[in-house]
Every structure is written in structure tokens, then in C-alpha cells.
CSV table of C-alpha atoms in Angstrom, one decimal:
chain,number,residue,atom,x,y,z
A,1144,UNK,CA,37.7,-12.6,1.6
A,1145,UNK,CA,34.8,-11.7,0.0
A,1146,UNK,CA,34.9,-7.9,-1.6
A,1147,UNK,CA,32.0,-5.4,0.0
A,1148,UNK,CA,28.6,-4.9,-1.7
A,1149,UNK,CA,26.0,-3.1,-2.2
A,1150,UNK,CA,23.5,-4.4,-0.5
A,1151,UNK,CA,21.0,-2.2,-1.5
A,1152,UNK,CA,22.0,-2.4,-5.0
A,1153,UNK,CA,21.9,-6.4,-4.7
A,1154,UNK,CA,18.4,-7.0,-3.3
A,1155,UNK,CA,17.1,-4.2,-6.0
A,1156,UNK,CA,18.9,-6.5,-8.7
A,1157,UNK,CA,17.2,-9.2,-7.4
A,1158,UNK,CA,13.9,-7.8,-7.0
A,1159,UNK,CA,14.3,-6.4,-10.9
A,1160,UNK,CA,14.8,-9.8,-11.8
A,1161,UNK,CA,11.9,-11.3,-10.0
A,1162,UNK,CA,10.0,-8.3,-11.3
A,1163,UNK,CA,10.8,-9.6,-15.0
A,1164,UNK,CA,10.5,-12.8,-14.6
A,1165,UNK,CA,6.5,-12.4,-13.1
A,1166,UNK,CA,5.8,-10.2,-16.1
A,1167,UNK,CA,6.7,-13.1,-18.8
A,1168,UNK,CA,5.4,-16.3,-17.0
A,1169,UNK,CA,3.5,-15.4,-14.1
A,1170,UNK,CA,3.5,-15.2,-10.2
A,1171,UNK,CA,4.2,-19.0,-10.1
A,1172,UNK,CA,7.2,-18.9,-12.2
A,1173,UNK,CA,8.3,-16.7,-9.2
A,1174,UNK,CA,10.6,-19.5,-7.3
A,1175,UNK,CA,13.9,-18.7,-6.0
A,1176,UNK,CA,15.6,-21.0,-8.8
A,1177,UNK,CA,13.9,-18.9,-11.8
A,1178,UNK,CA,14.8,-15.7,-10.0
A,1179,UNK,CA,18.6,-16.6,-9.1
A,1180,UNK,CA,18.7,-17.4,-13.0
A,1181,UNK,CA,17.4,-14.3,-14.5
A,1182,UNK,CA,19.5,-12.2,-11.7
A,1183,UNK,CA,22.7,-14.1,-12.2
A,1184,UNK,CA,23.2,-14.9,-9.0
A,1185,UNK,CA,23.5,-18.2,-6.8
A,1186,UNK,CA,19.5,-19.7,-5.3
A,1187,UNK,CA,21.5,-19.0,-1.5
A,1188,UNK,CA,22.0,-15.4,-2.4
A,1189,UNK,CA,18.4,-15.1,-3.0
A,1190,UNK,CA,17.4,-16.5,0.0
A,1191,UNK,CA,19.9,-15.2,2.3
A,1192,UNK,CA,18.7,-11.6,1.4
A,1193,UNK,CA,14.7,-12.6,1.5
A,1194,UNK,CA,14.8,-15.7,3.3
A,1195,UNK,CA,11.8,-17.2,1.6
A,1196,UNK,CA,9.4,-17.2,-1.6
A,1197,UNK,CA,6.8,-14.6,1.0
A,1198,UNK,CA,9.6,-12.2,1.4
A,1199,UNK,CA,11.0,-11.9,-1.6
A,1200,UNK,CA,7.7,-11.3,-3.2
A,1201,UNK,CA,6.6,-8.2,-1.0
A,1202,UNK,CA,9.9,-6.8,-1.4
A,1203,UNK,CA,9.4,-7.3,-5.0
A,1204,UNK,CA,5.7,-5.5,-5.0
A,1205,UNK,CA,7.7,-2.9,-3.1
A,1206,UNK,CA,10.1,-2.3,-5.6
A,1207,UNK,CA,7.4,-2.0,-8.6
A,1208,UNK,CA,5.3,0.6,-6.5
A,1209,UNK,CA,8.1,2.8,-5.5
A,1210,UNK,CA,9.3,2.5,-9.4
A,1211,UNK,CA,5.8,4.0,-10.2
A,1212,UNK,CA,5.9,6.7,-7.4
A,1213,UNK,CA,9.1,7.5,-8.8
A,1214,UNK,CA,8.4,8.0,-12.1
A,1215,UNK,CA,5.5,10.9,-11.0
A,1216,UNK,CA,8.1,12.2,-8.7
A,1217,UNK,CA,6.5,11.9,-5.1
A,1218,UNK,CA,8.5,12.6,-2.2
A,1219,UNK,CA,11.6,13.9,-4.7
A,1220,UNK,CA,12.2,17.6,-5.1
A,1221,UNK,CA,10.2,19.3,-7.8
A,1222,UNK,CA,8.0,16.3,-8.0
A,1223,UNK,CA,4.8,16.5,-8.0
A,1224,UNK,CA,4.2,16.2,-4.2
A,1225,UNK,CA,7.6,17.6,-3.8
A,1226,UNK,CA,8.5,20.0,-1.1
A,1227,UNK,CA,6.9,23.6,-1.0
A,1228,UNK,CA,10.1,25.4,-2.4
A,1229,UNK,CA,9.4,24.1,-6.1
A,1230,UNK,CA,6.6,25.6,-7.4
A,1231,UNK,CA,3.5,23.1,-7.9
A,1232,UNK,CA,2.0,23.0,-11.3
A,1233,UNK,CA,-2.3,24.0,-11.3
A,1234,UNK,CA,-4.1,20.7,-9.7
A,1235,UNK,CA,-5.4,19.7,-13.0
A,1236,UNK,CA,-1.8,19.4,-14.8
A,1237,UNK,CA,-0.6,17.8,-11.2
A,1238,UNK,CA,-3.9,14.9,-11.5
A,1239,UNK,CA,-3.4,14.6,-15.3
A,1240,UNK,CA,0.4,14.0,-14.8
A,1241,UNK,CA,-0.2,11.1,-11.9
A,1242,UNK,CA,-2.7,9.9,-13.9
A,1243,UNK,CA,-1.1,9.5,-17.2
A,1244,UNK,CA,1.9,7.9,-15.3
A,1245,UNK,CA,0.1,4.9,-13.5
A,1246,UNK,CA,-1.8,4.1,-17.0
A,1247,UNK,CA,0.3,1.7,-18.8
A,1248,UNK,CA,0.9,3.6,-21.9
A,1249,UNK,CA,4.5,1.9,-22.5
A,1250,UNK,CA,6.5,-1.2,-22.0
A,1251,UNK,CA,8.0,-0.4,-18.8
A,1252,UNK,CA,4.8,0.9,-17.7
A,1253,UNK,CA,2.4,-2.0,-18.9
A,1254,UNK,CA,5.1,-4.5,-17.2
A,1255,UNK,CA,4.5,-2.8,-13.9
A,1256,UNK,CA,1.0,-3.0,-14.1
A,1257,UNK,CA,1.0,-6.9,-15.4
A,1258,UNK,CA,2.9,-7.6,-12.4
A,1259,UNK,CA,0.9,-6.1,-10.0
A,1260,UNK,CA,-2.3,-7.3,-11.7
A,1261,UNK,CA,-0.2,-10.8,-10.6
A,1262,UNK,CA,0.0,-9.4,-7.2
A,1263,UNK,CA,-3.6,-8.8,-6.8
A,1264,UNK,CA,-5.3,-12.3,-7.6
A,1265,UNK,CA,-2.5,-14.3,-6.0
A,1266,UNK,CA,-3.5,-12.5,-2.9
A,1267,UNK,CA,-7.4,-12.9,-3.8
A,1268,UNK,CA,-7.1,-16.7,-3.3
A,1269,UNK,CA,-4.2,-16.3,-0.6
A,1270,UNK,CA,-1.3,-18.1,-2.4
A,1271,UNK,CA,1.7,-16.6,-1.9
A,1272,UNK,CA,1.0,-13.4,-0.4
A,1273,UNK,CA,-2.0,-11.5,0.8
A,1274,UNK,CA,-3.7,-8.7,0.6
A,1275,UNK,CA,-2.2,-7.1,3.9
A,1276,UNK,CA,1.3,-7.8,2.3
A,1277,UNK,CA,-0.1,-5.2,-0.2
A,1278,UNK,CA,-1.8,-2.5,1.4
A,1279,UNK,CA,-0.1,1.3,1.8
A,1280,UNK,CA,0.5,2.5,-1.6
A,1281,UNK,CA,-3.1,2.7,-2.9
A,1282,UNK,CA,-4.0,4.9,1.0
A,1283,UNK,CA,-0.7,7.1,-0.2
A,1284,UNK,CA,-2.4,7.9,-3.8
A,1285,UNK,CA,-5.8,8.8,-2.3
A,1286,UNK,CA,-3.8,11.3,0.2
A,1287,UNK,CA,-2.0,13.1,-2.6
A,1288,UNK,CA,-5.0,12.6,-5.4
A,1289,UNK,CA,-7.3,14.5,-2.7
A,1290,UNK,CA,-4.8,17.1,-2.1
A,1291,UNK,CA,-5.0,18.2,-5.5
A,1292,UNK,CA,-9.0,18.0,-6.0
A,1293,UNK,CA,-8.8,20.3,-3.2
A,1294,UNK,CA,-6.2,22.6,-4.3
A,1295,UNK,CA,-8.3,22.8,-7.4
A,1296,UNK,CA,-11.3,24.4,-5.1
A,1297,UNK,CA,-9.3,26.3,-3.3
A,1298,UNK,CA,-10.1,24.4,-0.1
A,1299,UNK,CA,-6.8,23.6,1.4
A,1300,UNK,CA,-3.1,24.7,0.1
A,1301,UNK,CA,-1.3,21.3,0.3
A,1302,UNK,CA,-0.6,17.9,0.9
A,1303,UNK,CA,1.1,19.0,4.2
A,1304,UNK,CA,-0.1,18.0,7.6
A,1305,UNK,CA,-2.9,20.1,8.6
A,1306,UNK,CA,-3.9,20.7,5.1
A,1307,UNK,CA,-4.8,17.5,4.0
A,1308,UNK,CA,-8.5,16.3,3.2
A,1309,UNK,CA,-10.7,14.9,5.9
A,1310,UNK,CA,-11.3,11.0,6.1
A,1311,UNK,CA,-14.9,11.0,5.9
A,1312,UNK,CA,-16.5,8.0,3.9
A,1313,UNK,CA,-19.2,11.3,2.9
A,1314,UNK,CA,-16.1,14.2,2.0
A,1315,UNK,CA,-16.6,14.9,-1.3
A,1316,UNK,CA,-12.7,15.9,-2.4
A,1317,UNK,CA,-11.9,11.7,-0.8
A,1318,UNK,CA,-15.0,10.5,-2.7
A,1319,UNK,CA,-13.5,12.4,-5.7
A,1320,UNK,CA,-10.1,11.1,-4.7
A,1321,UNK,CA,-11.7,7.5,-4.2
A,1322,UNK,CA,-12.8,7.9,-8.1
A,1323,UNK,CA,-10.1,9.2,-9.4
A,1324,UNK,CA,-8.0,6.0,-8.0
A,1325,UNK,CA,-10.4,3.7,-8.8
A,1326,UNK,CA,-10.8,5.0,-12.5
A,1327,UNK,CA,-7.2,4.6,-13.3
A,1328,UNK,CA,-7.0,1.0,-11.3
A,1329,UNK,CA,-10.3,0.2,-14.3
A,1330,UNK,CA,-8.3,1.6,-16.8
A,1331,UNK,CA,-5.3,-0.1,-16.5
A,1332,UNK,CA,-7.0,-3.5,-16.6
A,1333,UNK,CA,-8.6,-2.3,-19.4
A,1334,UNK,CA,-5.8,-1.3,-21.3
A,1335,UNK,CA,-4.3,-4.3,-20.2
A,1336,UNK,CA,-6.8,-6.2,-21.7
A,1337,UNK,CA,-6.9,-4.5,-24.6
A,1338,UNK,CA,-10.8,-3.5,-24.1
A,1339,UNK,CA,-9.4,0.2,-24.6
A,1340,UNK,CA,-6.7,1.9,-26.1
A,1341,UNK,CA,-4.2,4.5,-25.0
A,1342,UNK,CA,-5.7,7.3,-26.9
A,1343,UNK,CA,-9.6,6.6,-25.6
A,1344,UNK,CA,-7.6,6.2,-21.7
A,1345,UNK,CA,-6.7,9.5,-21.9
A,1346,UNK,CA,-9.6,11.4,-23.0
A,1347,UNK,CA,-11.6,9.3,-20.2
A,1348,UNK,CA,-9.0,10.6,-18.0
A,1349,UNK,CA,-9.5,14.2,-19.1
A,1350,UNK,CA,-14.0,13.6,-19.3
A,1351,UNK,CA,-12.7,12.9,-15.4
A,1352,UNK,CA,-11.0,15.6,-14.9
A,1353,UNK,CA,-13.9,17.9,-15.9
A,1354,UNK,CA,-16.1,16.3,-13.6
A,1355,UNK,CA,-13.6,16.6,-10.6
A,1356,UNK,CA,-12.3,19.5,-11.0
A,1357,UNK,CA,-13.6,21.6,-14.2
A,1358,UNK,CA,-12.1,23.2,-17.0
A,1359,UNK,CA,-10.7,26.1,-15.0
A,1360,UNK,CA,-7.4,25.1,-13.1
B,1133,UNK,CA,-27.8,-47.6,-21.8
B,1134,UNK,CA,-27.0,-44.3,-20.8
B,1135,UNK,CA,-29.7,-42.0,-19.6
B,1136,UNK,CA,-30.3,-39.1,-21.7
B,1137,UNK,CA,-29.3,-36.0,-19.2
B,1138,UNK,CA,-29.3,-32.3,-19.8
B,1139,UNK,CA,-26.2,-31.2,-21.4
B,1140,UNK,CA,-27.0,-27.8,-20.7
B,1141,UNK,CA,-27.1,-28.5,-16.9
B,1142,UNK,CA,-24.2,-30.9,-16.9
B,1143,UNK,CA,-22.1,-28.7,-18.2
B,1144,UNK,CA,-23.3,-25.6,-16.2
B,1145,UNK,CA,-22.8,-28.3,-13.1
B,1146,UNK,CA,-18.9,-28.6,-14.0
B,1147,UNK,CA,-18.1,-24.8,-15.4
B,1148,UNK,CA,-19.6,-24.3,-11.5
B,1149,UNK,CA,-17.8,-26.4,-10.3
B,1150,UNK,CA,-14.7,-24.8,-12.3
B,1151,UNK,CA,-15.8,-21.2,-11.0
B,1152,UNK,CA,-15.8,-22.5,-7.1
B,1153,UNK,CA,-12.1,-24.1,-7.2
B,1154,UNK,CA,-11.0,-21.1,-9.4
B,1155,UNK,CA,-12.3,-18.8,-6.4
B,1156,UNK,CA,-10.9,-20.8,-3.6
B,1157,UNK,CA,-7.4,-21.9,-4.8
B,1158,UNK,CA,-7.0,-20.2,-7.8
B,1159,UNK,CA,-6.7,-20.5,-12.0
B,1160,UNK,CA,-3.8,-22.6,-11.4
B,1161,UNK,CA,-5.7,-25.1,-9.2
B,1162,UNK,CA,-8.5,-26.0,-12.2
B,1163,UNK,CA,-7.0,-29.5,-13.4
B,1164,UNK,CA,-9.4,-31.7,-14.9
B,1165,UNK,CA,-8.8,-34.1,-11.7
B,1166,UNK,CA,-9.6,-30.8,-9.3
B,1167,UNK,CA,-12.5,-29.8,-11.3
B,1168,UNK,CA,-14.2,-33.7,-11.4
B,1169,UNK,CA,-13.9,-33.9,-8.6
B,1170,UNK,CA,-15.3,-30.6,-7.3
B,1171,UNK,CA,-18.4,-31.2,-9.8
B,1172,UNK,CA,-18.6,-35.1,-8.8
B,1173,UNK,CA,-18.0,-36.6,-12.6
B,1174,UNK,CA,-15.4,-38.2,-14.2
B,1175,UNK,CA,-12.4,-36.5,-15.9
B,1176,UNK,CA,-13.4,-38.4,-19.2
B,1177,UNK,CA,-17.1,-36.7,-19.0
B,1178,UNK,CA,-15.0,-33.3,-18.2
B,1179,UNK,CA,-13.1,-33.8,-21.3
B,1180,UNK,CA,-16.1,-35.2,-23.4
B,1181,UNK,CA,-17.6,-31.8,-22.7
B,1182,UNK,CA,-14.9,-29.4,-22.5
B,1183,UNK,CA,-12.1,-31.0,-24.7
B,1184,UNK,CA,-9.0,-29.2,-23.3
B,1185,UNK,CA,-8.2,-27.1,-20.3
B,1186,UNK,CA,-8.6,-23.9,-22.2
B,1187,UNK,CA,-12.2,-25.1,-23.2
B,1188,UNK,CA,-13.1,-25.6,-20.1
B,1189,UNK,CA,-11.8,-22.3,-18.5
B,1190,UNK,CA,-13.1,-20.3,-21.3
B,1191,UNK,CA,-16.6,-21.5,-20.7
B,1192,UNK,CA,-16.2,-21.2,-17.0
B,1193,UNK,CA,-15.2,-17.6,-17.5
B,1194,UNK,CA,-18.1,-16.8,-20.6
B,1195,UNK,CA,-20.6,-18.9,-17.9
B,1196,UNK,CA,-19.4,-16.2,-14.8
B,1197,UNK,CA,-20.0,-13.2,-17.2
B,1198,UNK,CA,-23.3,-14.4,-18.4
B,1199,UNK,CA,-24.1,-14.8,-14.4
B,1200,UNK,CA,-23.2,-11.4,-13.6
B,1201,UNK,CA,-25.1,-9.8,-16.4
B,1202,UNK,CA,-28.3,-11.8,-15.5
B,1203,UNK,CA,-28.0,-10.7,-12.1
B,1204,UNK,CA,-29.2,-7.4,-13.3
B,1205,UNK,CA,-31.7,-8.6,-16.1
B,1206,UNK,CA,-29.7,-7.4,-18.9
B,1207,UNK,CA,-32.1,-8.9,-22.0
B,1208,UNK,CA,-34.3,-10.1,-19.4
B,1209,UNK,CA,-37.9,-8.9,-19.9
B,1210,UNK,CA,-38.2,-6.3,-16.8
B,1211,UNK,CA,-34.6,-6.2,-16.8
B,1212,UNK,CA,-32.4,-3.0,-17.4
B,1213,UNK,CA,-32.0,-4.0,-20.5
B,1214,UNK,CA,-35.0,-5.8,-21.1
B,1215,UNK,CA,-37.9,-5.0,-23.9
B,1216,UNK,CA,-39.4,-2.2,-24.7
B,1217,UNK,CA,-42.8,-3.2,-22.8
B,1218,UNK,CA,-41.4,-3.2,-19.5
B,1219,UNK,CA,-41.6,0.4,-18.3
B,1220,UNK,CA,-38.0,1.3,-17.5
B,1221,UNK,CA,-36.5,2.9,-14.3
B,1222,UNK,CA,-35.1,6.6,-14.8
B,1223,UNK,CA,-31.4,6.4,-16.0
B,1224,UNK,CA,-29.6,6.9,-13.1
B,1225,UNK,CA,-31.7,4.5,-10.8
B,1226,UNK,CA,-31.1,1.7,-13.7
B,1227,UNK,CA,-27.0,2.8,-13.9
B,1228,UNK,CA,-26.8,2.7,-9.6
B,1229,UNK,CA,-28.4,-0.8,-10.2
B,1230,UNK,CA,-26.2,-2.1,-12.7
B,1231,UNK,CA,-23.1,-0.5,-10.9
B,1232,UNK,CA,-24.2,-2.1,-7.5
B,1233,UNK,CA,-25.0,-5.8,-9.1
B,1234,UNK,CA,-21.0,-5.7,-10.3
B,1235,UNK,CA,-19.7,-4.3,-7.3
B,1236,UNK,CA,-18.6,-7.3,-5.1
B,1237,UNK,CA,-21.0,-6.5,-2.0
B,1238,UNK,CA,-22.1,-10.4,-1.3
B,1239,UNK,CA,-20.8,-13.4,-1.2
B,1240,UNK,CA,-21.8,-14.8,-4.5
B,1241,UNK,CA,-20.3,-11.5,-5.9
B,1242,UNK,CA,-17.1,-11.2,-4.2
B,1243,UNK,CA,-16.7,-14.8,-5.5
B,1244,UNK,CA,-17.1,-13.7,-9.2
B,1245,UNK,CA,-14.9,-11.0,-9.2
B,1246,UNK,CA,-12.2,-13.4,-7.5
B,1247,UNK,CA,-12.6,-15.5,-10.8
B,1248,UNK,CA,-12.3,-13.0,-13.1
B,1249,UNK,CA,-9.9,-11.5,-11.2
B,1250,UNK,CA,-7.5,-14.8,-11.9
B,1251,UNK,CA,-8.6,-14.8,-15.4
B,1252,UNK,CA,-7.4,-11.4,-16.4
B,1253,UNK,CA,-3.7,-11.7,-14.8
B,1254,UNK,CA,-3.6,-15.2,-16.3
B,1255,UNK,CA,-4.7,-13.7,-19.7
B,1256,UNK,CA,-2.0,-10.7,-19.4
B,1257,UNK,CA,1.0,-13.7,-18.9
B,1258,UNK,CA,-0.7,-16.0,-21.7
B,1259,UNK,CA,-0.5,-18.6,-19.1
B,1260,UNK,CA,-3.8,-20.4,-19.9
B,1261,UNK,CA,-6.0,-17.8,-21.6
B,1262,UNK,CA,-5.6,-15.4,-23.4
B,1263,UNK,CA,-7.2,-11.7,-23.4
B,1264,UNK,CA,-8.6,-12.3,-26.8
B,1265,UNK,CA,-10.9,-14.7,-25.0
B,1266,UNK,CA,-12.5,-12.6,-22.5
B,1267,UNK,CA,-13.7,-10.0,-25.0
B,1268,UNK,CA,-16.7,-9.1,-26.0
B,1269,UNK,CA,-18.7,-9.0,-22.5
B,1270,UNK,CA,-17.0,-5.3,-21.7
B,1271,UNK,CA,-18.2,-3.9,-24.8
B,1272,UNK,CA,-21.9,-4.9,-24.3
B,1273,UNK,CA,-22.1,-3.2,-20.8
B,1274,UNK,CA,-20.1,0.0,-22.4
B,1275,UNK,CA,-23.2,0.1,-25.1
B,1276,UNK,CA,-25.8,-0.5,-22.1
B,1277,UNK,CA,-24.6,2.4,-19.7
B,1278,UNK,CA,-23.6,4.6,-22.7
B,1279,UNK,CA,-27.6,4.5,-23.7
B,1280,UNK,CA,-28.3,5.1,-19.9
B,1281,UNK,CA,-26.0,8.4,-20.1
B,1282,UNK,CA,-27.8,9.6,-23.3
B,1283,UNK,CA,-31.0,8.9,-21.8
B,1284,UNK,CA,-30.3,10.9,-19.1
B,1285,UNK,CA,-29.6,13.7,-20.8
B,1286,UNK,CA,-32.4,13.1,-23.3
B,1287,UNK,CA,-30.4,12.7,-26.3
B,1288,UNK,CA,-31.2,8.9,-27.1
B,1289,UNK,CA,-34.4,7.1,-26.2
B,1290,UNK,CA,-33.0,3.4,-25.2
B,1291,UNK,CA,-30.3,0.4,-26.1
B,1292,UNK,CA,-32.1,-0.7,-29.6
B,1293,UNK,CA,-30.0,-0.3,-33.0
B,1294,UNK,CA,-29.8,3.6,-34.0
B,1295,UNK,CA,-30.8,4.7,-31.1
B,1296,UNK,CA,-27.6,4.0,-29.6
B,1297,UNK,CA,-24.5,5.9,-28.5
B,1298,UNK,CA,-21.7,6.7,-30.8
B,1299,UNK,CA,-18.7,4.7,-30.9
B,1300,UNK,CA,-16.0,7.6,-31.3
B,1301,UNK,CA,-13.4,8.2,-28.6
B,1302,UNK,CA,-14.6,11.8,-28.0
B,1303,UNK,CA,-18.1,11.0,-27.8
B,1304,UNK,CA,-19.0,12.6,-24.0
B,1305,UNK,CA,-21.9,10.0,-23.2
B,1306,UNK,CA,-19.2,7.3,-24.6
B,1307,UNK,CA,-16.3,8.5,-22.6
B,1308,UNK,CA,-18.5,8.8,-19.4
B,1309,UNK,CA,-19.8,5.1,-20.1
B,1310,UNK,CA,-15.8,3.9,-20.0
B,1311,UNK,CA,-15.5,6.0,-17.0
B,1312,UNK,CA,-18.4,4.4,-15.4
B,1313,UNK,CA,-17.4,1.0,-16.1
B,1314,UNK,CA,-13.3,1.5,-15.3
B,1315,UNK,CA,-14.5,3.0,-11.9
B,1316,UNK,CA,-16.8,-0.2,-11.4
B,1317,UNK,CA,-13.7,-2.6,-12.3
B,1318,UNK,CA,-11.5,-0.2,-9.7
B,1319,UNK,CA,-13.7,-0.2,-6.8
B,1320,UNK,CA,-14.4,-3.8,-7.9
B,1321,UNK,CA,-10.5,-4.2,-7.3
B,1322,UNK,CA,-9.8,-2.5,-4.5
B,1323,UNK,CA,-13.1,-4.0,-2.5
B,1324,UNK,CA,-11.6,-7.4,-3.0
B,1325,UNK,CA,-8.1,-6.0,-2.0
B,1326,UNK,CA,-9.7,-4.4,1.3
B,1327,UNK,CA,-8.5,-1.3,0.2
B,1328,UNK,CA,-12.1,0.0,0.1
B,1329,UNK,CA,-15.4,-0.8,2.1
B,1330,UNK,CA,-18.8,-1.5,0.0
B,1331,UNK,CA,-19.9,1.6,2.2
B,1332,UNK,CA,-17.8,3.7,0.3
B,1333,UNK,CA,-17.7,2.3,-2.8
B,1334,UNK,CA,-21.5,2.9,-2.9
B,1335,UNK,CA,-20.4,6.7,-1.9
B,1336,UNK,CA,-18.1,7.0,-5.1
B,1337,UNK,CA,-20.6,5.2,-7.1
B,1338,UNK,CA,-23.0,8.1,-5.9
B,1339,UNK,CA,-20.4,10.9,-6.2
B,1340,UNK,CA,-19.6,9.4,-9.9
B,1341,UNK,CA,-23.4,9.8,-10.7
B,1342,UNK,CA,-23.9,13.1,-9.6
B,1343,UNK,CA,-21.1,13.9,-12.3
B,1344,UNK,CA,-22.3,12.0,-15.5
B,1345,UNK,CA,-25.8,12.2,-14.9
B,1346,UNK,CA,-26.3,14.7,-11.9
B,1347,UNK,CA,-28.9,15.0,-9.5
B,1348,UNK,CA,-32.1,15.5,-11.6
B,1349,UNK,CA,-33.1,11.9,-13.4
């Protein structure tokens, strides 16, 4: 009889392993035989917990972008869009903070970002996922990004229902929001790239910051 | 005897060619048999021209650039970037031009950016280029908007040798150009994704205007 598992912990082992295994050779390398070798387990394990190449790949994208929201802390206690009884840093140090966290200024980081950068064209030319498989996150960031910018204008007190930005395409704290996002998306395929380093990332990031919301907060 | 042809044109005919089953199918899709086929030669002409896969998609790739920077004139006479006899637009009408011409708001663009989307996440697995090939065409348009930004704020008089911007990673008018340009490859990004509409990319191009060059020029 077969002892109990995780299951949780299984299909995140599995995911990690996909996760690596894009990061070295590519969204292609992906297949369930490359992934059952790197995860140690058998090819029917794999599929009876994803059930094909699709499902295992979303769930893997999954498991990278909550690994970055983790790492800034949203939705945990005392994390940056943590509940209201932890006291929230000044907007600025909050933006800076998410910021600094989705640039990939270390291995674990950069990984993240290779894979997703995988992600992103395979879906461009609809090969093994698309981009509706991917969507969520990036609408999350904007929600919490604006927030802040208007936090930092004294405009609205939270992230919370009610207090949350407006949706307009012409609301300047979402246009800010939009820019701040699509700044640090630029800079990561940069950095990627190797068109900028680390140390020029960051002070674009903080030349942002002054624009968005000044030198005061 | 053979007919003498243009190898300028046969070559463009087949990187073309390369571009088109890159943006429908994918980096993985551009075998020499895809690609002759696609441009209507032979593989031996392909390989006469192109020597090896990596020839060919590295040419394909310099061939896309060198389209998107036409598109907007750059060393064109009359073009942004063009001589010194062509009267020149104020800064920020020539940067909203330039940022609009790499958005991917057509057809034709959207295409492009597919390709070069493939390019850089097969650069950052080493799968069949590498980043080290796809240099240089960032650090030309950094140089071009980072003279737009000083003209704006009438601190250089053009693009030409010494009048240009600084290179040092806490030069402002620098730092807004790689702001400019990561927010351009962001919204680029997240246009293709359907995260974001041209509509409102056009907004944040705006918004990100107002900041680094504000509403004056």
C-alpha cells in the first residue's frame, strides 16, 4: 500500500524541476521525460498530476510568479501588501522594494525571469501555451504598484477595496502604475541581455521613482 | 550560365522569409528546409549565403533591427536622426515618434517584436544565439533618445560626436534615455502579451513624456 503524500509538496517538486530544467535548455526541453528526470520521479507521476505538456506548463508559470510575489511578501503578514495591522513602510521604500525584487539581480532571480521570458514567446507564436494561460499576475502588480503611487499623493490610504485606484486608460496614478510595470518588464530583458547592468537598473529605477512619486515620501 | 542576381536582394528575400516563419511558428521552426521553402530557393543557395543556422538567424535578426530603425528614419536624411539640414522636430514630438514606431501597434510591427521576442529567450538559454549577438542595436537608440532628452532641456544641441550625452550611470538625461527605452521594450511586452492595449500604451508613453521632458518642448 502505497504510503500518503504530499501532494502539494509533489506537484511543487515537480514544477521546481520543470522550472530548472526551462532555465538551462529552453521551453522545448520541457517534455514530461526531461522533467520526470530532473524531479526523480517516474514520466506517469508527471502526468498523472498535470495530465499533459499544457498543464504542467501553466502550473509551472504559476509556481515561478507566486515564487516572485513571495519573495516581495504580497498577501503575507508584514509584507508589503500585507494586512493593515503591520505598519506599511513610506510608498517610495514599498515601490523601490517590489521593484528591486522582480529585477533579476541574482541567480534565483535571473532564473525566474529566463523562464518567464520562455513563457512569453512560446505563447507569442502559440506553441505550448498562450497568452491567456498567462494573464493575472501582471493585472495583480498594477493593483498594488498604483496603490502605492497613490499613497505617495496622499490620494487614497490602501490597497483595500474601496481605496484602490480607478481603471481609467487616462488616471494618472494607473498610467504611472502602467510605467512603473512596464519599466521593470524593459529592464529585466535588459539585464537579461546584458544591455545593462545591476548597478545602472537601479538608479533608472530610483530616476523613476522621482518622476512618480518625488523625492519626498 | 547563371544569371548575375542581386545578392543584396536575395539575401534580404530569404532573412524575410526567416523573419515570417520565425513570427508564425517560432525560432525553433527556421530549418534551412522551413526557411527555402518559405523564400522559394534551395537549401544549397540558403547555405551558400548564410553558411550555418546561426548565420542565417543572426542576419535575420540584424536585418529586423535595421527595419525597425528605418521605420523611423534614423540616419535617413529627414529622419530623426537624419543630417543636420533637415530641420528637426522639437524633442518630444521626435521621442513620441520614435517610441510609437517600436511600439507594436500594426501588423508589420507586432510581427517584429514576435521575432525579437523569440530571439532574446533563445539568446538567454544559448539555444541558437547568443545575447552577445544581438548587441549593439540598444545602445544606438539609448545614444539617440539620450540627445533627444538633452535637447529638451537645452543642454546638448543634437546626436553628432561631442555633442552627445554622457555615458556614466548617474548621468539624468542617460538614465531617463534607459527608462525611456526599458518602458518601450515593457509596453512592447506586454502589448504582444494582451496585457495592455496600444490605447494605453500611447497613454504611458504620454505620461512618461510629461516626466523626462514635460509639457513645454
Amino acid at each position: 500500500m502505497p504510503r500518503r503524500v504530499d501532494h502539494d509538496q509533489r506537484r511543487r517538486q515537480i514544477t521546481d524541476a520543470c522550472r530548472r530544467v526551462v532555465a538551462r535548455d529552453g521551453l522545448e526541453a520541457a517534455t514530461f521525460q526531461a522533467v520526470a528526470a530532473e524531479s526523480g520521479v517516474s514520466v506517469r507521476l508527471v502526468q498523472y498530476y498535470f495530465g499533459n505538456k499544457h498543464g504542467l506548463l501553466v502550473a509551472t508559470h504559476r509556481a515561478v510568479i507566486e515564487g516572485s510575489a513571495a519573495r516581495f511578501g504580497v498577501g503575507e503578514p508584514g509584507g508589503v501588501a500585507g494586512d493593515a495591522a503591520a505598519p506599511m513602510p513610506p510608498p517610495r521604500a514599498v515601490l523601490r522594494a517590489v521593484l528591486a525584487a522582480l529585477l533579476p539581480l541574482d541567480g534565483a532571480r535571473r532564473a525566474d525571469a529566463v523562464v518567464l521570458a520562455a513563457f512569453h514567446a512560446a505563447a507569442l507564436t502559440n506553441e505550448a501555451v498562450t497568452s491567456e494561460d498567462l494573464r493575472g499576475a501582471p493585472r495583480a502588480l498594477v493593483d498594488l504598484v498604483a496603490g502605492q503611487v497613490l499613497r505617495a499623493r496622499g490620494d487614497g490610504g490602501g490597497t483595500g477595496p474601496g481605496s484602490g485606484p480607478g481603471s481609467g486608460a487616462d488616471d494618472p496614478a494607473r498610467l504611472d502604475a502602467e510605467l512603473v510595470l512596464a519599466s521593470a518588464a524593459g529592464l529585466t530583458q535588459g539585464i537579461l541581455a546584458g544591455y545593462v547592468d545591476g548597478e545602472t537598473a537601479l538608479a533608472v529605477v530610483d530616476r523613476l521613482l522621482d518622476h512618480v512619486v518625488g523625492h519626498a515620501r
